[in-house]
mmCIF file of C-alpha atoms in Angstrom:
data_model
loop_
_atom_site.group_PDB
_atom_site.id
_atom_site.type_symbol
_atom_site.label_atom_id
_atom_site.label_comp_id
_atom_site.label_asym_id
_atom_site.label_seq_id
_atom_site.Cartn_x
_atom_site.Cartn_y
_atom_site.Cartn_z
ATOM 1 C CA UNK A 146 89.349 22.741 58.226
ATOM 2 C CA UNK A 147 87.282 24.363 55.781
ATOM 3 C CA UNK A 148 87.485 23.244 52.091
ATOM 4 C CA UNK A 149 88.306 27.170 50.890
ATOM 5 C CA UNK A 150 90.081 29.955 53.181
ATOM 6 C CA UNK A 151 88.419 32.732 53.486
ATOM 7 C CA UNK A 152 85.458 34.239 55.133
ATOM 8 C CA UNK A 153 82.571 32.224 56.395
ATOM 9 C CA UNK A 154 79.152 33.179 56.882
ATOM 10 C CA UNK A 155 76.510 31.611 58.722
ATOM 11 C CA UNK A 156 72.895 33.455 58.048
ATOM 12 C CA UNK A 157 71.287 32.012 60.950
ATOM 13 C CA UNK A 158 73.554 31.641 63.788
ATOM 14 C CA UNK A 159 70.875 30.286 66.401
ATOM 15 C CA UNK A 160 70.370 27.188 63.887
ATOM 16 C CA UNK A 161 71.636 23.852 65.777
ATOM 17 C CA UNK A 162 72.539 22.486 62.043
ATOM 18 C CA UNK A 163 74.028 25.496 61.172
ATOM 19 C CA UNK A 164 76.230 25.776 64.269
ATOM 20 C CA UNK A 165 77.573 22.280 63.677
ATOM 21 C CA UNK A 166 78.608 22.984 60.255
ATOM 22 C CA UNK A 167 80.075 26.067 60.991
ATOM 23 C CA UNK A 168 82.347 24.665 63.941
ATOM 24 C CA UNK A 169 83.637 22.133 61.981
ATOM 25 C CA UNK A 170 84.415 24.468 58.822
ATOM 26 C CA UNK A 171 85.896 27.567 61.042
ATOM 27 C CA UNK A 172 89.243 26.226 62.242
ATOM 28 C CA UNK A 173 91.717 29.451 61.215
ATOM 29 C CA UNK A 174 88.834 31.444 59.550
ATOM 30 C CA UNK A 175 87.146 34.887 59.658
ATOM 31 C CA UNK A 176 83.613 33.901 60.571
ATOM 32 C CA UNK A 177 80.349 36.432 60.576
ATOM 33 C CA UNK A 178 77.609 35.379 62.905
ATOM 34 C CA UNK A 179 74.055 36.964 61.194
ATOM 35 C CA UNK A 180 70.955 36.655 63.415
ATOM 36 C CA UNK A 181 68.300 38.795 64.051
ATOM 37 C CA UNK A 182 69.522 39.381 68.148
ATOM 38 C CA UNK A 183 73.078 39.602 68.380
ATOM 39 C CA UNK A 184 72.875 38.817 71.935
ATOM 40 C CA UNK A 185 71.764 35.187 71.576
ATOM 41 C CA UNK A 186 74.718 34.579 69.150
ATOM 42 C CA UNK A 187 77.834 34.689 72.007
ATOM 43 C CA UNK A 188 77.236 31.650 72.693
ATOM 44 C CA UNK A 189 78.106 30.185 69.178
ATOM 45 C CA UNK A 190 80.668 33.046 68.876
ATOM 46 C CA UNK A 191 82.487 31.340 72.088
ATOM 47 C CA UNK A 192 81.889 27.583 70.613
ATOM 48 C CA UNK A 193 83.411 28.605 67.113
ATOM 49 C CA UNK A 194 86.395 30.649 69.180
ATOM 50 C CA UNK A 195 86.822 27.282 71.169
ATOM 51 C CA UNK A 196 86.746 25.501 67.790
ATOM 52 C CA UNK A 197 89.521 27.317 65.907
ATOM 53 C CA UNK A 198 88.181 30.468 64.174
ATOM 54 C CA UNK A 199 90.742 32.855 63.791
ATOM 55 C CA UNK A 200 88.013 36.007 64.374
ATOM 56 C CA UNK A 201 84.082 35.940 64.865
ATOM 57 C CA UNK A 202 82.007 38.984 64.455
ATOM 58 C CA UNK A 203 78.082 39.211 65.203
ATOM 59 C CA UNK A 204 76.264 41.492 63.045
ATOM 60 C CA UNK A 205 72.012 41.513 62.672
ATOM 61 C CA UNK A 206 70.215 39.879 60.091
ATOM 62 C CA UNK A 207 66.456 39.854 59.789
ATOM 63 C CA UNK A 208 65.879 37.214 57.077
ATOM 64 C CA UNK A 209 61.893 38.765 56.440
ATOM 65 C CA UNK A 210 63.871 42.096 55.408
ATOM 66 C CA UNK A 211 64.637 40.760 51.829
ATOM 67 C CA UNK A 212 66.161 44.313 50.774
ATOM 68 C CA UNK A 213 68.785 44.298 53.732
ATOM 69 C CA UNK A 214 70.182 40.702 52.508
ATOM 70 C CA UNK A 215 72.914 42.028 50.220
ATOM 71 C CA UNK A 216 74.136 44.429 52.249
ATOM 72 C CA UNK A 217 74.906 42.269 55.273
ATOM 73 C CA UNK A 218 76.214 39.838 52.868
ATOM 74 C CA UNK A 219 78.627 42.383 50.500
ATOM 75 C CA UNK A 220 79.555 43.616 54.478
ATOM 76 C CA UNK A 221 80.831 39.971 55.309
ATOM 77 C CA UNK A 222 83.988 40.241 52.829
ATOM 78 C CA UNK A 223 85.324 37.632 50.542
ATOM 79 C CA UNK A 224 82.847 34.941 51.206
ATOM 80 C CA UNK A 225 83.968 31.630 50.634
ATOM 81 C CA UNK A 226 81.521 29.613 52.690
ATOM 82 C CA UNK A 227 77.757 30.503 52.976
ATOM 83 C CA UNK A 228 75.588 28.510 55.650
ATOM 84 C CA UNK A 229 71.952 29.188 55.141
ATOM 85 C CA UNK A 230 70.282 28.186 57.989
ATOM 86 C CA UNK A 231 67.604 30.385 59.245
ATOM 87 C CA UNK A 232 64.131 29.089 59.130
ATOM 88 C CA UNK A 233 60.429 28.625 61.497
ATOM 89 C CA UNK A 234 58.545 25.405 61.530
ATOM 90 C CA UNK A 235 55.814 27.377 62.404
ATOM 91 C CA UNK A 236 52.186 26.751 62.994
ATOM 92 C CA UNK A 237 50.155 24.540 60.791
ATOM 93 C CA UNK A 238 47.030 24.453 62.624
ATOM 94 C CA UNK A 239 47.488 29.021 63.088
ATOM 95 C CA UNK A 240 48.056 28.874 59.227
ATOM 96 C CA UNK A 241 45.219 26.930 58.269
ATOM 97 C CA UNK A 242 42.986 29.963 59.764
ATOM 98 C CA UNK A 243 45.264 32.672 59.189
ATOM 99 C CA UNK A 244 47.007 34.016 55.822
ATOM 100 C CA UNK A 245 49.659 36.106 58.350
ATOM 101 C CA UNK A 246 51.043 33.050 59.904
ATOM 102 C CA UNK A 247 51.013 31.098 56.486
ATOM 103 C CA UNK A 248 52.645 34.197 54.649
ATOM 104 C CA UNK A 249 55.092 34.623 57.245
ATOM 105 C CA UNK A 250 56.443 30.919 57.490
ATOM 106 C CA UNK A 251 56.420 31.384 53.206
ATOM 107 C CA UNK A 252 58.382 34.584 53.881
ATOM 108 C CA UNK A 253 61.153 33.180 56.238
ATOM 109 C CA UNK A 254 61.123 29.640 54.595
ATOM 110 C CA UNK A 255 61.175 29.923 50.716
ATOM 111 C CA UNK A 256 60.876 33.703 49.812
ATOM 112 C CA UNK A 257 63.739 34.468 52.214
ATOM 113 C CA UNK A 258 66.173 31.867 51.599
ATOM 114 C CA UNK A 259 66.107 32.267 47.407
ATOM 115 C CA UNK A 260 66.705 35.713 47.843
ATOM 116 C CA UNK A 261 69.609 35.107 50.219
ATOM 117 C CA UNK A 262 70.732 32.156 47.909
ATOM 118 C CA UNK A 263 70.558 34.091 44.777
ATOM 119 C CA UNK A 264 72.407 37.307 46.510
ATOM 120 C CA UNK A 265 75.347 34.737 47.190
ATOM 121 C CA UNK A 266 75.732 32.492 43.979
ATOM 122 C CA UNK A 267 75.777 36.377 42.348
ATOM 123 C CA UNK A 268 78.736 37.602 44.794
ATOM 124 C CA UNK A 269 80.488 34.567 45.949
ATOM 125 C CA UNK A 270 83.403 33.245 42.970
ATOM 126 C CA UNK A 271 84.684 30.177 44.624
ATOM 127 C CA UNK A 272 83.722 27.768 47.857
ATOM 128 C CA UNK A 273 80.569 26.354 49.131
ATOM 129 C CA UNK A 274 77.281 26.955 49.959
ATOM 130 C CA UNK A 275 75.224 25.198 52.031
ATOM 131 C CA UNK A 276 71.190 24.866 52.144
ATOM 132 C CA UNK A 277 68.699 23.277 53.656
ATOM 133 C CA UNK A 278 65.841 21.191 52.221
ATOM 134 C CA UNK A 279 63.872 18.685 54.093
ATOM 135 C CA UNK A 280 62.088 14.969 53.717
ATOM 136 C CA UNK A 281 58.762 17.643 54.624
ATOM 137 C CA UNK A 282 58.885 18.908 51.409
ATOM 138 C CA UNK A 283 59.196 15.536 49.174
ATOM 139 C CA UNK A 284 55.639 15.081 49.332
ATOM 140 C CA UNK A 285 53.910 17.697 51.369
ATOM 141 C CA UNK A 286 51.830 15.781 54.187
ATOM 142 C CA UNK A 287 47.851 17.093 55.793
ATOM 143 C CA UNK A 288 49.834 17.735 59.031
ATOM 144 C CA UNK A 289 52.144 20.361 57.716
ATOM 145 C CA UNK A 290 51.744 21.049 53.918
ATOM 146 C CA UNK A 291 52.626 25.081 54.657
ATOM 147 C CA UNK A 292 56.185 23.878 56.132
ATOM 148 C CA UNK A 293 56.299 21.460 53.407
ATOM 149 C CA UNK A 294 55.474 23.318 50.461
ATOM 150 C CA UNK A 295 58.145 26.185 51.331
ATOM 151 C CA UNK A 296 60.511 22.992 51.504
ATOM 152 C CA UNK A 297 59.347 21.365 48.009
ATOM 153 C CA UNK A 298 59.744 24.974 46.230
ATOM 154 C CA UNK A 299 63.305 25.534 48.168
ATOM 155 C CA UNK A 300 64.381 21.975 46.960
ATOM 156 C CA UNK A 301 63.181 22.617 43.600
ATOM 157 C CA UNK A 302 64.900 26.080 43.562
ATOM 158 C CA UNK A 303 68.179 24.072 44.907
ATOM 159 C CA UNK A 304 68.735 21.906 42.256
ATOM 160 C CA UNK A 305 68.086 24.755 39.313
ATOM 161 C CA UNK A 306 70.864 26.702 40.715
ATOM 162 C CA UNK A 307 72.833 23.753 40.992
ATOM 163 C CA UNK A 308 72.738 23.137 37.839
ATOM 164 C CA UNK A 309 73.822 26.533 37.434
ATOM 165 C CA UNK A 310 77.037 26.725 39.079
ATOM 166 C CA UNK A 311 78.069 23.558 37.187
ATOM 167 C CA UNK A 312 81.326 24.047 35.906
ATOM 168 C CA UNK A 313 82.551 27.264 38.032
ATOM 169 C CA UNK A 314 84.378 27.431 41.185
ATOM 170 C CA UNK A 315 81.391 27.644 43.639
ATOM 171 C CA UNK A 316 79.391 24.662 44.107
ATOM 172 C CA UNK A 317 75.369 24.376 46.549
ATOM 173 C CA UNK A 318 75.209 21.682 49.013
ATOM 174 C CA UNK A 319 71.410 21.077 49.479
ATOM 175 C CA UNK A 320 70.917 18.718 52.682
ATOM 176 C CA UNK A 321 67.683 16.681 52.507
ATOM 177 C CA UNK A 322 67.074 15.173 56.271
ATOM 178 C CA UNK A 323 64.312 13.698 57.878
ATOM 179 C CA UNK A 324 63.410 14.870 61.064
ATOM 180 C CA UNK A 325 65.893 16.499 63.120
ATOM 181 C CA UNK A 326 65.954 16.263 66.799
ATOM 182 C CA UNK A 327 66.677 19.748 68.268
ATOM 183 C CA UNK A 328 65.341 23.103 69.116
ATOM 184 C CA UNK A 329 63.053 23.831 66.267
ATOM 185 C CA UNK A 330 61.157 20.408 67.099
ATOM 186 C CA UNK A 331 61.716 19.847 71.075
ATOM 187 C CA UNK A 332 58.787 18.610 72.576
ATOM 188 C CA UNK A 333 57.497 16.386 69.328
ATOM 189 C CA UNK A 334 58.171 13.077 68.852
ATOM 190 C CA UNK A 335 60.791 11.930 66.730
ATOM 191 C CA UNK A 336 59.630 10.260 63.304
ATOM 192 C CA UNK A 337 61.341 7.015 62.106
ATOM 193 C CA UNK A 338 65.321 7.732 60.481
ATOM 194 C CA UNK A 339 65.050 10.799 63.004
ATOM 195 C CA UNK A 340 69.117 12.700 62.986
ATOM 196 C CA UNK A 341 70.214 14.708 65.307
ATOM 197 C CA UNK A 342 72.484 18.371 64.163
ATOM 198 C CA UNK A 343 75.472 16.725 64.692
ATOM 199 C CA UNK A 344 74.961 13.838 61.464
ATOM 200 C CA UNK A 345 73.318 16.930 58.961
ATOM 201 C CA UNK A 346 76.866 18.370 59.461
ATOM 202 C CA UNK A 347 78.769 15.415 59.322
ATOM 203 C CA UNK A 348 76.443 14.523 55.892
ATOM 204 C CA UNK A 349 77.249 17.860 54.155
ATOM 205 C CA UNK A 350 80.688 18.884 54.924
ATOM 206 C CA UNK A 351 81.970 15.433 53.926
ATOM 207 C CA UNK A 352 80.186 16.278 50.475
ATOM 208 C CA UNK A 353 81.614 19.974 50.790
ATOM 209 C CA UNK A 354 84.852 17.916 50.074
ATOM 210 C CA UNK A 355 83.721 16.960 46.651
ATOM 211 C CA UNK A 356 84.007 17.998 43.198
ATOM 212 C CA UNK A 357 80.810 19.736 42.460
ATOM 213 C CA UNK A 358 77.340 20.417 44.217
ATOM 214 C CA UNK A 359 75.910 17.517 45.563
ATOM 215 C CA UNK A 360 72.104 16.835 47.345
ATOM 216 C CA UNK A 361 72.673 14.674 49.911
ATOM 217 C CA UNK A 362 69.310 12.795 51.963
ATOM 218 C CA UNK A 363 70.341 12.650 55.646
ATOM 219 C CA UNK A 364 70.545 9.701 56.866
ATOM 220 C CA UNK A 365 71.275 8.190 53.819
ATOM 221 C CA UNK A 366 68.731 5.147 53.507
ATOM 222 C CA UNK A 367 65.700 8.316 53.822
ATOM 223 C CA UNK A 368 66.173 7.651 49.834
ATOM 224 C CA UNK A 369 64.296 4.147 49.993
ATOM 225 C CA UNK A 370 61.597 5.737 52.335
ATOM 226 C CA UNK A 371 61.163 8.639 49.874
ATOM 227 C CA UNK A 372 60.693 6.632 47.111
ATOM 228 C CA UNK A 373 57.759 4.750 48.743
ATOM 229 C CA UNK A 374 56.155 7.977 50.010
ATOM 230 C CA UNK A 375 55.596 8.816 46.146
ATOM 231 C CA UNK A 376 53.444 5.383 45.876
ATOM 232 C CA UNK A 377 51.197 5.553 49.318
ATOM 233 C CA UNK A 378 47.852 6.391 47.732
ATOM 234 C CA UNK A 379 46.348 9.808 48.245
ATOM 235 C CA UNK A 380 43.340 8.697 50.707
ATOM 236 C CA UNK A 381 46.396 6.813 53.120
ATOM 237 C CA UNK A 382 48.751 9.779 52.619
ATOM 238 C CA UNK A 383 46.442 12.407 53.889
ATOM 239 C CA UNK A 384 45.731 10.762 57.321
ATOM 240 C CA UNK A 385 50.197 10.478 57.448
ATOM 241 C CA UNK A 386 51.631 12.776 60.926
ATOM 242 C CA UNK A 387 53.904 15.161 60.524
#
């Protein structure tokens, strides 16, 4: 069961992390499915149906459309829990020759989400929202600095508006995982403390339950890891995979 009644909203509904949070938060709720092609969304509208939701509604969402994110969210009702979960991994090696494919992973993974973030903390009274950082952007590595720089800024931006909700009745969930097995990554090899969708959601809806916003590292011991990634000296860090 959700931690507040009332309408839930998953911007992104293709995300596997997203999905999993939303089935286990939907159980006798309004939910609105946002993607960008409604018809690859029935299938999470039938899992979250299955799951308990008490209505599910697919509307489109095109996260590069920065203008259109108010509207679709205003349109959702009384939002109560926000799942921010769109987002490319896009191509490092495209991006290193060309400033479209670096603008547009920027655009869909740091532009995009503040806006959508800020439209919600300015709407939303009460509840949860949920976004995602990522071990990628905790020290931005050769392989995939554009992925990782969008995640350091996002992170960044995270715990500012944490700090800003202190105190009221809506608090930000930021997620920090390591690599997560599932569609945005199939065919590369899993790093070491690698999660799968299923543990993110576990990770963040037990720290919905909480007091206040929380930042939570997924799986929990990535906190050691991260602290020794600061230390690894620049000439070893820049020959680090993805």
């Amino acid at each position: 069961m959700g931690t507040s009644q009332g309408t839930l909203l998953l911007l992104g509904a293709t995300s596997d992390i997203g999905g999993e949070v939303a089935a286990r938060m939907c159980p006798g709720r309004d939910v609105v499915l946002a993607l960008r092609d409604v018809r690859r969304g029935e299938a999470v509208e039938k899992r979250l149906r299955d799951a308990g939701a008490a209505h599910v509604r697919l509307v489109e969402f095109e996260a590069t459309d920065l203008d259109s994110h108010r509207e679709v969210i205003e349109a959702a009702g009384e939002v109560t829990t926000a799942i921010v979960a769109f987002g490319v991994l896009g191509d490092q090696e495209l991006a290193e020759r060309d400033e479209r494919e670096a603008a547009r992973i920027a655009t869909v993974d740091y532009l995009a989400q503040i806006n959508a973030l800020t439209v919600l903390a300015s709407t939303m009274s009460r509840g949860e929202i949920f976004a995602f950082s990522s071990i990628a952007g905790w020290r931005a590595r050769r392989a995939n600095y554009v992925y990782g720089s969008t995640k350091a800024g996002l992170d960044a931006f995270c715990q500012g508006l944490a700090d800003r909700l202190h105190g009221s009745g809506l608090k930000l969930i930021t997620a920090r995982p390591g690599f997560v097995i599932g569609t945005m990554t199939e065919g590369m090899r899993p790093a070491v403390m690698s999660v799968t969708p299923d543990v993110v959601a576990d990770a963040v809806v037990r720290a919905a339950g909480g007091k206040g916003s929380a930042t939570v590292w997924v799986p929990g011991r990535l906190r050691v890891l991260a602290a020794i990634m600061r230390l690894v000296p620049r000439p070893i860090w820049r020959r680090m995979p993805r």
